[in-house]
Short mmCIF file of C-alpha atoms and ligand atoms in Angstrom, two decimals:
data_model
loop_
_atom_site.label_atom_id
_atom_site.label_comp_id
_atom_site.label_asym_id
_atom_site.label_seq_id
_atom_site.Cartn_x
_atom_site.Cartn_y
_atom_site.Cartn_z
CA UNK A 14 -9.82 -12.26 -21.19
CA UNK A 15 -7.26 -10.01 -19.55
CA UNK A 16 -8.40 -8.63 -16.26
CA UNK A 17 -8.01 -8.76 -12.51
CA UNK A 18 -7.34 -12.15 -10.92
CA UNK A 19 -6.91 -11.08 -7.28
CA UNK A 20 -6.74 -7.97 -5.11
CA UNK A 21 -6.02 -6.94 -1.56
CA UNK A 22 -5.57 -3.89 0.65
CA UNK A 23 -3.57 -2.81 3.67
CA UNK A 24 -4.18 0.06 6.09
CA UNK A 25 -2.01 0.98 9.08
CA UNK A 26 -3.58 0.06 12.42
CA UNK A 27 -3.61 3.51 14.05
CA UNK A 28 -6.80 5.57 13.43
CA UNK A 29 -7.55 9.23 13.96
CA UNK A 30 -11.30 9.55 14.45
CA UNK A 31 -13.62 12.45 13.64
CA UNK A 32 -14.54 12.68 17.35
CA UNK A 33 -10.88 13.19 18.33
CA UNK A 34 -10.35 15.70 15.51
CA UNK A 35 -13.38 17.67 16.67
CA UNK A 36 -12.35 17.48 20.35
CA UNK A 37 -8.92 18.97 19.64
CA UNK A 38 -9.34 21.18 16.59
CA UNK A 39 -12.93 22.23 17.24
CA UNK A 40 -14.49 20.95 14.03
CA UNK A 41 -14.52 17.62 12.19
CA UNK A 42 -13.23 17.24 8.62
CA UNK A 43 -16.11 17.11 6.13
CA UNK A 44 -17.07 13.51 5.21
CA UNK A 45 -14.21 11.97 7.22
CA UNK A 46 -15.18 9.53 10.00
CA UNK A 47 -11.76 8.05 10.62
CA UNK A 48 -8.42 7.72 8.84
CA UNK A 49 -5.48 5.31 9.10
CA UNK A 50 -2.19 6.80 10.29
CA UNK A 51 1.12 5.18 9.36
CA UNK A 52 3.53 4.18 12.13
CA UNK A 53 7.03 5.69 12.21
CA UNK A 54 8.44 2.51 10.68
CA UNK A 55 5.98 2.50 7.78
CA UNK A 56 6.37 4.29 4.45
CA UNK A 57 4.80 3.96 1.01
CA UNK A 58 7.02 0.96 0.22
CA UNK A 59 6.21 -0.99 3.40
CA UNK A 60 2.51 -0.26 2.86
CA UNK A 61 2.86 -1.48 -0.71
CA UNK A 62 4.61 -4.67 0.47
CA UNK A 63 1.85 -5.31 3.01
CA UNK A 64 -0.89 -4.94 0.38
CA UNK A 65 1.00 -7.16 -2.08
CA UNK A 66 1.42 -9.80 0.64
CA UNK A 67 -2.37 -10.21 0.87
CA UNK A 68 -2.42 -11.66 -2.64
CA UNK A 69 -2.30 -15.43 -2.46
CA UNK A 70 0.16 -17.64 -4.13
CA UNK A 71 3.35 -17.45 -5.97
CA UNK A 72 2.26 -16.30 -9.38
CA UNK A 73 5.37 -15.98 -11.51
CA UNK A 74 5.16 -12.30 -12.28
CA UNK A 75 6.34 -10.94 -15.60
CA UNK A 76 5.83 -7.32 -14.65
CA UNK A 77 5.07 -5.01 -11.77
CA UNK A 78 4.10 -1.34 -11.51
CA UNK A 79 4.25 0.81 -8.41
CA UNK A 80 2.18 3.97 -7.95
CA UNK A 81 2.83 6.48 -5.17
CA UNK A 82 3.27 10.22 -4.70
CA UNK A 83 5.07 9.72 -1.38
CA UNK A 84 7.93 7.30 -2.10
CA UNK A 85 10.86 7.67 0.31
CA UNK A 86 13.20 8.91 -2.44
CA UNK A 87 12.66 11.41 -5.25
CA UNK A 88 15.38 9.85 -7.40
CA UNK A 89 16.29 6.17 -7.63
CA UNK A 90 14.57 2.91 -8.60
CA UNK A 91 12.49 1.92 -5.58
CA UNK A 92 10.36 -1.00 -6.67
CA UNK A 93 13.25 -3.42 -6.03
CA UNK A 94 12.53 -3.77 -2.32
CA UNK A 95 8.96 -4.66 -3.22
CA UNK A 96 10.17 -7.26 -5.73
CA UNK A 97 12.43 -8.64 -2.98
CA UNK A 98 9.57 -8.82 -0.51
CA UNK A 99 7.54 -10.73 -3.10
CA UNK A 100 10.62 -12.87 -3.86
CA UNK A 101 10.37 -11.86 -7.46
CA UNK A 102 12.82 -9.97 -9.58
CA UNK A 103 15.97 -10.25 -11.53
CA UNK A 104 16.36 -9.88 -15.27
CA UNK A 105 12.91 -11.04 -16.25
CA UNK A 106 10.76 -8.60 -14.30
CA UNK A 107 9.58 -5.53 -16.25
CA UNK A 108 8.84 -2.72 -13.78
CA UNK A 109 7.55 0.84 -13.88
CA UNK A 110 7.10 3.50 -11.18
CA UNK A 111 4.41 6.19 -11.36
CA UNK A 112 4.87 9.07 -8.95
CA UNK A 113 3.66 12.50 -10.03
CA UNK A 114 -0.06 12.66 -9.29
CA UNK A 115 -3.07 10.86 -7.86
CA UNK A 116 -3.58 9.46 -11.37
CA UNK A 117 -0.50 7.26 -10.81
CA UNK A 118 -2.69 4.33 -9.73
CA UNK A 119 -4.62 4.07 -12.99
CA UNK A 120 -1.45 4.82 -15.01
CA UNK A 121 0.12 1.77 -13.36
CA UNK A 122 -2.95 -0.36 -14.00
CA UNK A 123 -3.14 0.70 -17.66
CA UNK A 124 0.55 -0.22 -18.12
CA UNK A 125 0.03 -3.64 -16.52
CA UNK A 126 -3.01 -4.39 -18.69
CA UNK A 127 -0.85 -3.67 -21.74
CA UNK A 128 2.10 -5.65 -20.38
CA UNK A 129 0.03 -8.73 -19.55
CA UNK A 130 -1.63 -8.65 -22.97
CA UNK A 131 1.77 -8.41 -24.64
CA UNK A 132 3.64 -10.98 -22.55
CA UNK A 133 0.96 -13.44 -21.50
CA UNK A 134 2.50 -13.41 -18.02
CA UNK A 135 0.86 -12.09 -14.85
CA UNK A 136 1.52 -8.58 -13.64
CA UNK A 137 1.04 -6.79 -10.37
CA UNK A 138 -0.06 -3.24 -9.66
CA UNK A 139 0.63 -1.83 -6.22
CA UNK A 140 -0.45 1.67 -5.21
CA UNK A 141 0.38 3.21 -1.85
CA UNK A 142 0.50 6.64 -0.26
CA UNK A 143 1.20 7.97 3.21
CA UNK A 144 0.35 11.41 4.57
CA UNK A 145 3.40 13.59 4.07
CA UNK A 146 4.54 15.47 7.20
CA UNK A 147 4.94 18.70 5.24
CA UNK A 148 2.39 21.09 3.84
CA UNK A 149 -0.37 23.05 5.44
CA UNK A 150 -2.35 21.52 8.29
CA UNK A 151 -5.70 21.90 6.52
CA UNK A 152 -4.51 19.84 3.55
CA UNK A 153 -2.75 17.29 5.78
CA UNK A 154 -5.92 16.80 7.81
CA UNK A 155 -7.62 14.84 5.00
CA UNK A 156 -4.59 12.73 4.06
CA UNK A 157 -4.84 9.07 5.04
CA UNK A 158 -2.48 6.15 4.51
CA UNK A 159 -3.04 2.85 2.75
CA UNK A 160 -2.17 0.56 -0.10
CA UNK A 161 -3.89 -1.69 -2.62
CA UNK A 162 -2.53 -4.47 -4.80
CA UNK A 163 -4.13 -5.91 -7.95
CA UNK A 164 -3.03 -9.04 -9.77
CA UNK A 165 -3.51 -8.63 -13.52
CA UNK A 166 -3.71 -11.87 -15.51
CA UNK A 167 -4.82 -13.28 -18.84
CA UNK A 168 -7.76 -14.83 -17.04
CA UNK A 169 -9.50 -12.11 -15.08
CA UNK A 170 -11.67 -14.12 -12.68
CA UNK A 171 -12.38 -11.10 -10.47
CA UNK A 172 -13.09 -8.67 -13.32
CA UNK A 173 -12.46 -8.60 -17.03
CA UNK A 174 -11.08 -5.50 -18.70
CA UNK A 175 -13.03 -4.14 -21.67
CA UNK A 176 -11.50 -0.90 -22.88
CA UNK A 177 -9.97 2.38 -21.77
CA UNK A 178 -9.84 6.01 -22.82
CA UNK A 179 -7.53 8.75 -21.64
CA UNK A 180 -7.46 12.52 -21.39
CA UNK A 181 -4.79 15.13 -20.79
CA UNK A 182 -5.00 18.93 -20.52
CA UNK A 183 -2.98 21.82 -19.12
CA UNK A 184 -4.58 23.10 -15.91
CA UNK A 185 -1.85 24.90 -13.97
CA UNK A 186 -1.83 25.70 -10.27
CA UNK A 187 -3.72 22.74 -8.85
CA UNK A 188 -2.36 20.46 -6.12
CA UNK A 189 1.31 20.72 -7.09
CA UNK A 190 4.77 20.43 -5.52
CA UNK A 191 7.54 22.44 -7.25
CA UNK A 192 10.89 20.68 -7.83
CA UNK A 193 13.10 20.97 -4.77
CA UNK A 194 10.21 21.63 -2.41
CA UNK A 195 8.06 19.24 -0.45
CA UNK A 196 4.87 21.04 0.55
CA UNK A 197 1.68 20.66 -1.51
CA UNK A 198 0.51 23.95 -3.01
CA UNK A 199 -2.65 25.11 -4.74
CA UNK A 200 -3.70 28.48 -6.13
CA UNK A 201 -7.06 28.05 -4.36
CA UNK A 202 -9.24 29.75 -6.94
CA UNK A 203 -12.87 29.07 -6.13
CA UNK A 204 -14.55 26.68 -8.53
CA UNK A 205 -11.39 26.04 -10.56
CA UNK A 206 -10.56 22.70 -8.84
CA UNK A 207 -14.05 21.36 -9.54
CA UNK A 208 -14.10 22.66 -13.12
CA UNK A 209 -10.72 21.09 -14.02
CA UNK A 210 -11.65 17.80 -12.37
CA UNK A 211 -15.01 17.69 -14.14
CA UNK A 212 -13.51 18.45 -17.55
CA UNK A 213 -10.78 15.79 -17.23
CA UNK A 214 -13.18 13.09 -16.00
CA UNK A 215 -15.63 13.89 -18.82
CA UNK A 216 -12.76 13.97 -21.29
CA UNK A 217 -11.92 10.34 -20.50
CA UNK A 218 -15.40 8.94 -19.78
CA UNK A 219 -17.35 10.29 -22.77
CA UNK A 220 -15.11 8.81 -25.52
CA UNK A 221 -15.04 5.49 -23.68
CA UNK A 222 -18.84 5.27 -23.39
CA UNK A 223 -19.16 6.32 -27.03
CA UNK A 224 -16.72 3.64 -28.18
CA UNK A 225 -18.48 0.93 -26.15
CA UNK A 226 -21.93 2.15 -27.25
CA UNK A 227 -23.03 2.57 -23.65
CA UNK A 228 -24.70 5.09 -21.40
CA UNK A 229 -24.00 5.76 -17.69
CA UNK A 230 -27.02 3.62 -16.72
CA UNK A 231 -25.26 0.54 -18.13
CA UNK A 232 -22.86 0.77 -15.16
CA UNK A 233 -23.51 -0.26 -11.59
CA UNK A 234 -20.53 1.70 -10.27
CA UNK A 235 -18.54 4.79 -11.18
CA UNK A 236 -15.27 4.53 -9.26
CA UNK A 237 -13.45 7.82 -8.71
CA UNK A 238 -10.64 8.81 -6.32
CA UNK A 239 -10.66 9.41 -2.56
CA UNK A 240 -11.65 13.04 -2.97
CA UNK A 241 -14.01 15.05 -0.73
CA UNK A 242 -17.72 14.29 -1.27
CA UNK A 243 -18.72 17.53 -2.95
CA UNK A 244 -16.02 17.01 -5.62
CA UNK A 245 -17.01 13.37 -6.03
CA UNK A 246 -20.67 14.26 -6.57
CA UNK A 247 -19.81 17.06 -9.01
CA UNK A 248 -17.47 14.82 -11.04
CA UNK A 249 -20.08 12.03 -11.22
CA UNK A 250 -22.89 14.41 -12.16
CA UNK A 251 -20.69 16.07 -14.77
CA UNK A 252 -20.48 12.89 -16.83
CA UNK A 253 -24.05 11.75 -16.33
CA UNK A 254 -23.65 9.42 -13.34
CA UNK A 255 -25.47 9.53 -10.00
CA UNK A 256 -24.48 9.52 -6.33
CA UNK A 257 -25.92 6.00 -6.13
CA UNK A 258 -23.28 4.86 -8.62
CA UNK A 259 -20.30 6.59 -6.97
CA UNK A 260 -20.90 7.03 -3.21
CA UNK A 261 -21.11 3.28 -2.36
CA UNK A 262 -17.63 2.78 -3.86
CA UNK A 263 -15.96 5.72 -2.13
CA UNK A 264 -13.66 4.77 0.74
CA UNK A 265 -12.85 8.35 1.78
CA UNK A 266 -14.99 8.42 4.97
CA UNK A 267 -12.93 5.53 6.43
CA UNK A 268 -9.57 6.19 4.78
CA UNK A 269 -9.15 9.88 4.02
CA UNK A 270 -7.42 10.89 0.81
CA UNK A 271 -5.22 7.99 -0.29
CA UNK A 272 -3.62 9.88 -3.19
CA UNK A 273 -2.29 7.49 -5.83
CA UNK A 274 -3.94 4.56 -4.00
CA UNK A 275 -7.36 6.25 -3.85
CA UNK A 276 -9.00 5.21 -7.12
CA UNK A 277 -7.72 1.63 -6.89
CA UNK A 278 -8.85 1.31 -3.25
CA UNK A 279 -12.28 2.46 -4.38
CA UNK A 280 -12.07 -0.12 -7.17
CA UNK A 281 -11.38 -2.77 -4.51
CA UNK A 282 -14.50 -1.58 -2.70
CA UNK A 283 -16.48 -1.96 -5.95
CA UNK A 284 -15.08 -5.47 -6.47
CA UNK A 285 -16.04 -6.30 -2.86
CA UNK A 286 -19.63 -5.25 -3.55
CA UNK A 287 -20.16 -6.27 -7.17
CA UNK A 288 -22.25 -9.18 -8.41
CA UNK A 289 -20.96 -11.15 -11.40
CA UNK A 290 -21.80 -9.26 -14.57
CA UNK A 291 -21.92 -5.82 -12.94
CA UNK A 292 -20.16 -3.17 -15.00
CA UNK A 293 -17.63 -0.94 -13.27
CA UNK A 294 -16.22 2.28 -14.71
CA UNK A 295 -12.93 3.26 -13.06
CA UNK A 296 -11.63 6.81 -13.45
CA UNK A 297 -8.26 7.96 -12.15
CA UNK A 298 -7.70 11.70 -12.02
CA UNK A 299 -4.52 13.67 -11.43
CA UNK A 300 -4.47 17.43 -11.01
CA UNK A 301 -2.59 19.15 -13.75
CA UNK A 302 -4.59 17.45 -15.36
CA UNK A 303 -5.03 13.97 -16.68
CA UNK A 304 -7.61 11.21 -16.40
CA UNK A 305 -7.78 7.53 -17.29
CA UNK A 306 -11.14 5.76 -17.71
CA UNK A 307 -11.16 1.95 -17.67
CA UNK A 308 -14.21 -0.26 -18.11
CA UNK A 309 -14.53 -3.62 -16.31
CA UNK A 310 -17.12 -6.36 -15.90
CA UNK A 311 -17.16 -8.12 -12.52
CA UNK A 312 -16.50 -11.85 -12.65
CA UNK A 313 -17.35 -14.85 -10.48
CA UNK A 314 -14.58 -14.23 -7.96
CA UNK A 315 -15.51 -10.66 -7.03
CA UNK A 316 -17.02 -9.90 -3.63
CA UNK A 317 -14.30 -10.88 -1.20
CA UNK A 318 -14.61 -8.15 1.43
CA UNK A 319 -10.95 -7.10 1.09
CA UNK A 320 -11.42 -3.47 2.07
CA UNK A 321 -13.59 -4.18 5.13
CA UNK A 322 -11.17 -6.87 6.29
CA UNK A 323 -8.17 -4.59 5.89
CA UNK A 324 -9.92 -1.77 7.76
CA UNK A 325 -11.07 -4.00 10.65
CA UNK A 326 -9.36 -3.87 14.02
CA UNK A 327 -7.98 -0.32 13.96
CA UNK A 328 -6.58 1.27 17.12
CA UNK A 329 -7.68 4.83 17.90
CA UNK A 330 -4.92 7.33 18.65
CA UNK A 331 -5.24 10.72 20.32
CA UNK A 332 -4.40 13.94 18.51
CA UNK A 333 -0.98 14.38 20.12
CA UNK A 334 0.03 10.84 19.25
CA UNK A 335 -1.17 11.51 15.70
CA UNK A 336 0.93 14.67 15.41
CA UNK A 337 4.00 12.84 16.75
CA UNK A 338 3.46 9.83 14.48
CA UNK A 339 3.18 12.02 11.41
CA UNK A 340 6.30 13.97 12.39
CA UNK A 341 4.44 17.27 12.78
CA UNK A 342 5.64 17.83 16.37
CA UNK B 27 18.90 -5.14 19.93
CA UNK B 28 21.63 -3.05 18.36
CA UNK B 29 21.27 -3.23 14.65
CA UNK B 30 23.77 -1.08 12.80
CA UNK B 31 24.28 -2.59 9.35
CA UNK B 32 26.64 -1.16 6.73
CA UNK B 33 25.17 -0.50 3.28
CA UNK B 34 27.15 -3.33 1.58
CA UNK B 35 26.17 -5.76 4.36
CA UNK B 36 22.55 -4.62 4.12
CA UNK B 37 22.57 -5.25 0.37
CA UNK B 38 24.11 -8.71 0.75
CA UNK B 39 21.51 -9.76 3.31
CA UNK B 40 18.41 -8.26 1.65
CA UNK B 41 17.06 -11.64 0.53
CA UNK B 42 16.87 -12.69 4.18
CA UNK B 43 15.87 -9.32 5.67
CA UNK B 44 13.08 -8.53 3.23
CA UNK B 45 12.39 -11.79 1.37
CA UNK B 46 12.77 -14.11 4.40
CA UNK B 47 15.06 -16.38 2.46
CA UNK B 48 16.72 -19.09 4.57
CA UNK B 49 18.65 -22.26 3.72
CA UNK B 50 17.47 -25.86 3.87
CA UNK B 51 20.12 -28.53 4.47
CA UNK B 52 20.25 -31.03 1.61
CA UNK B 53 21.38 -33.74 4.04
CA UNK B 54 19.13 -33.41 7.12
CA UNK B 55 16.48 -30.91 5.88
CA UNK B 56 17.00 -28.56 8.84
CA UNK B 57 16.22 -24.94 7.96
CA UNK B 58 18.60 -22.18 9.02
CA UNK B 59 17.65 -18.52 9.26
CA UNK B 60 19.32 -16.13 8.95
CA UNK B 61 21.12 -18.23 6.33
CA UNK B 62 24.56 -19.52 7.29
CA UNK B 63 27.37 -21.24 5.43
CA UNK B 64 26.80 -24.56 7.14
CA UNK B 65 23.81 -26.45 8.57
CA UNK B 66 23.29 -25.70 12.26
CA UNK B 67 22.25 -29.32 12.92
CA UNK B 68 24.72 -31.50 11.00
CA UNK B 69 27.30 -28.99 9.73
CA UNK B 70 26.44 -30.05 6.17
CA UNK B 71 27.56 -27.49 3.60
CA UNK B 72 25.14 -28.34 0.80
CA UNK B 73 22.26 -25.93 1.32
CA UNK B 74 19.34 -24.83 -0.85
CA UNK B 75 17.64 -21.42 -0.56
CA UNK B 76 14.15 -21.72 0.90
CA UNK B 77 11.47 -19.11 1.39
CA UNK B 78 10.09 -19.02 4.88
CA UNK B 79 6.39 -18.40 5.51
CA UNK B 80 7.16 -15.78 8.15
CA UNK B 81 4.53 -17.35 10.40
CA UNK B 82 5.48 -18.44 13.90
CA UNK B 83 4.66 -18.23 17.60
CA UNK B 84 5.94 -15.76 20.15
CA UNK B 85 8.31 -17.47 22.61
CA UNK B 86 9.43 -14.51 24.72
CA UNK B 87 9.27 -10.74 24.63
CA UNK B 88 10.55 -7.63 26.32
CA UNK B 89 9.81 -3.93 26.16
CA UNK B 90 12.48 -1.44 25.13
CA UNK B 91 11.80 2.03 26.51
CA UNK B 92 12.49 5.09 24.39
CA UNK B 93 15.51 5.83 26.62
CA UNK B 94 16.85 2.28 26.26
CA UNK B 95 16.67 2.07 22.48
CA UNK B 96 19.90 1.93 20.43
CA UNK B 97 20.77 5.23 18.72
CA UNK B 98 19.77 4.04 15.23
CA UNK B 99 16.16 3.76 16.47
CA UNK B 100 16.08 7.33 17.84
CA UNK B 101 13.92 8.63 14.97
CA UNK B 102 11.45 5.78 15.41
CA UNK B 103 11.07 6.20 19.20
CA UNK B 104 10.73 9.96 18.84
CA UNK B 105 7.59 9.35 16.76
CA UNK B 106 6.21 6.10 18.18
CA UNK B 107 7.78 5.76 21.65
CA UNK B 108 9.23 2.50 23.04
CA UNK B 109 8.67 -0.85 21.36
CA UNK B 110 8.46 -4.55 22.04
CA UNK B 111 11.07 -7.06 20.90
CA UNK B 112 10.16 -10.73 20.67
CA UNK B 113 11.76 -14.11 20.13
CA UNK B 114 9.72 -15.99 17.53
CA UNK B 115 9.75 -19.70 16.69
CA UNK B 116 9.09 -19.82 12.94
CA UNK B 117 6.97 -22.74 11.78
CA UNK B 118 9.91 -24.02 9.71
CA UNK B 119 11.99 -24.33 12.91
CA UNK B 120 14.38 -21.40 13.26
CA UNK B 121 14.01 -18.96 16.15
CA UNK B 122 14.59 -15.32 15.37
CA UNK B 123 14.38 -12.06 17.28
CA UNK B 124 12.56 -9.06 15.91
CA UNK B 125 10.56 -6.00 16.86
CA UNK B 126 6.84 -6.55 17.45
CA UNK B 127 4.43 -4.15 15.77
CA UNK B 128 0.73 -3.42 16.35
CA UNK B 129 0.74 -5.20 19.74
CA UNK B 130 0.06 -3.56 23.08
CA UNK B 131 0.00 -6.69 25.27
CA UNK B 132 2.07 -9.47 23.72
CA UNK B 133 1.21 -13.00 24.87
CA UNK B 134 3.61 -15.92 24.93
CA UNK B 135 2.40 -18.46 22.37
CA UNK B 136 0.46 -15.97 20.24
CA UNK B 137 0.70 -16.49 16.47
CA UNK B 138 2.67 -13.82 14.65
CA UNK B 139 3.71 -13.22 11.06
CA UNK B 140 6.58 -11.32 9.52
CA UNK B 141 5.92 -7.93 7.93
CA UNK B 142 8.34 -5.63 6.11
CA UNK B 143 9.01 -2.37 7.95
CA UNK B 144 11.64 0.35 8.09
CA UNK B 145 14.35 -0.53 10.57
CA UNK B 146 16.10 2.84 10.47
CA UNK B 147 17.76 5.32 8.14
CA UNK B 148 21.46 6.10 8.15
CA UNK B 149 23.58 8.00 5.60
CA UNK B 150 20.29 8.70 3.83
CA UNK B 151 19.78 4.98 3.22
CA UNK B 152 16.63 3.39 4.59
CA UNK B 153 17.19 -0.11 5.95
CA UNK B 154 14.13 -2.33 5.58
CA UNK B 155 13.65 -5.62 7.35
CA UNK B 156 11.10 -7.91 8.92
CA UNK B 157 9.28 -7.29 12.17
CA UNK B 158 6.46 -9.38 13.61
CA UNK B 159 2.77 -8.46 13.71
CA UNK B 160 -0.10 -10.41 15.29
CA UNK B 161 -1.26 -13.15 12.93
CA UNK B 162 -5.04 -13.05 12.70
CA UNK B 163 -5.29 -16.09 10.47
CA UNK B 164 -6.11 -14.08 7.37
CA UNK B 165 -4.91 -15.29 4.01
CA UNK B 166 -1.17 -15.62 3.71
CA UNK B 167 1.16 -16.03 0.79
CA UNK B 168 1.56 -19.66 -0.13
CA UNK B 169 4.61 -21.45 1.17
CA UNK B 170 7.09 -22.60 -1.41
CA UNK B 171 10.70 -22.88 -2.45
ZN1 LIG C 410 21.89 -30.57 8.09
#
């Protein structure tokens, strides 16, 4: 059955810790222990290449999808350098790029599941985001950097894909960047963020559970994005899941907000932890709003410790170094 | 290491810079990288593209201070400071120079592996290429042609 055959993650080596944040700015960021910071010579594409490089072998890819809200260019095809790095490409590679919201990761995965089913050839999903140097300091403080790669194949030894459901609505004013500008904006109306998130997640999850004849308790994990904890808990509760199903597969405390790579990094954490047969419900959410819900069953090859391995060996940086590295001073 | 590369030259050499594609001599099997028109060992001109593993050992290194860096690296040193440059013996044979990343105290003989990074940006065009990071012995892409 179509599913995931391999996965891997990459995080930049530099880390800004909660202790350093508190020392310099006076208070820590809620829920954030430490976050990776990209070097000056890293961008979303180099992060993506590094995550893709963790996937073994030379699978002849038929398709590849890239998800990122922080690609180096706003206009041009950019997945080519990734295809080059993987020594794949040319006429026979079908590619897509997903760039407009944090939902991009699950959009890319949904496209690859369709492509692999249609072509019978393997496909790769790579999601990566880096903290953008623009925008207000409060928002930037939670932004991390990292990438995750998933190999989608007809034989999903890591996890098999069961079904998906999708939701879209018009929720203006949340987490947006107008054309021609670069800073993230938000109307900051109290409660609105949580309400829109909850409605979109429910809008994708409920039809999927109904179609599969399941209830939340049939799942070991609910995988959401790398959002702050209070939003995570509210979104889980809103569709009948518990903290015990969502908090263990939430990388945010060690990664910060990974944007388009958030939900798939959390999925990698779930695959690292899952026992064969465990059910995993993945939900990607993008403000604006849209949500994708995808149901998986963990296979024999899950549990490889990819996220912990990729996070190991970080190098703490002080606040000034962090500001210089992120181009803020 | 001055590194200005025109856009057409960058495009022509992408397979080597980003995909680590070298050439293997059909006559004596010596691997050349960056790829050349003739074998460096026997001057044979029948060569087959070969993908290098990117894994090697550090043979020598030096530190380039922020003040000593070529102008195209100005943006990088403004954000990250000076950097190390190393000479690496790839396991397939060729020796290549490249920046070292994520190392504070390089050691001669330490295993390294190639990673894709930004070299610099000029005329709005980002040049990507390989640099070398410490090789921890984690899983690597399979070798192959
Ligand atoms: Zn020769």
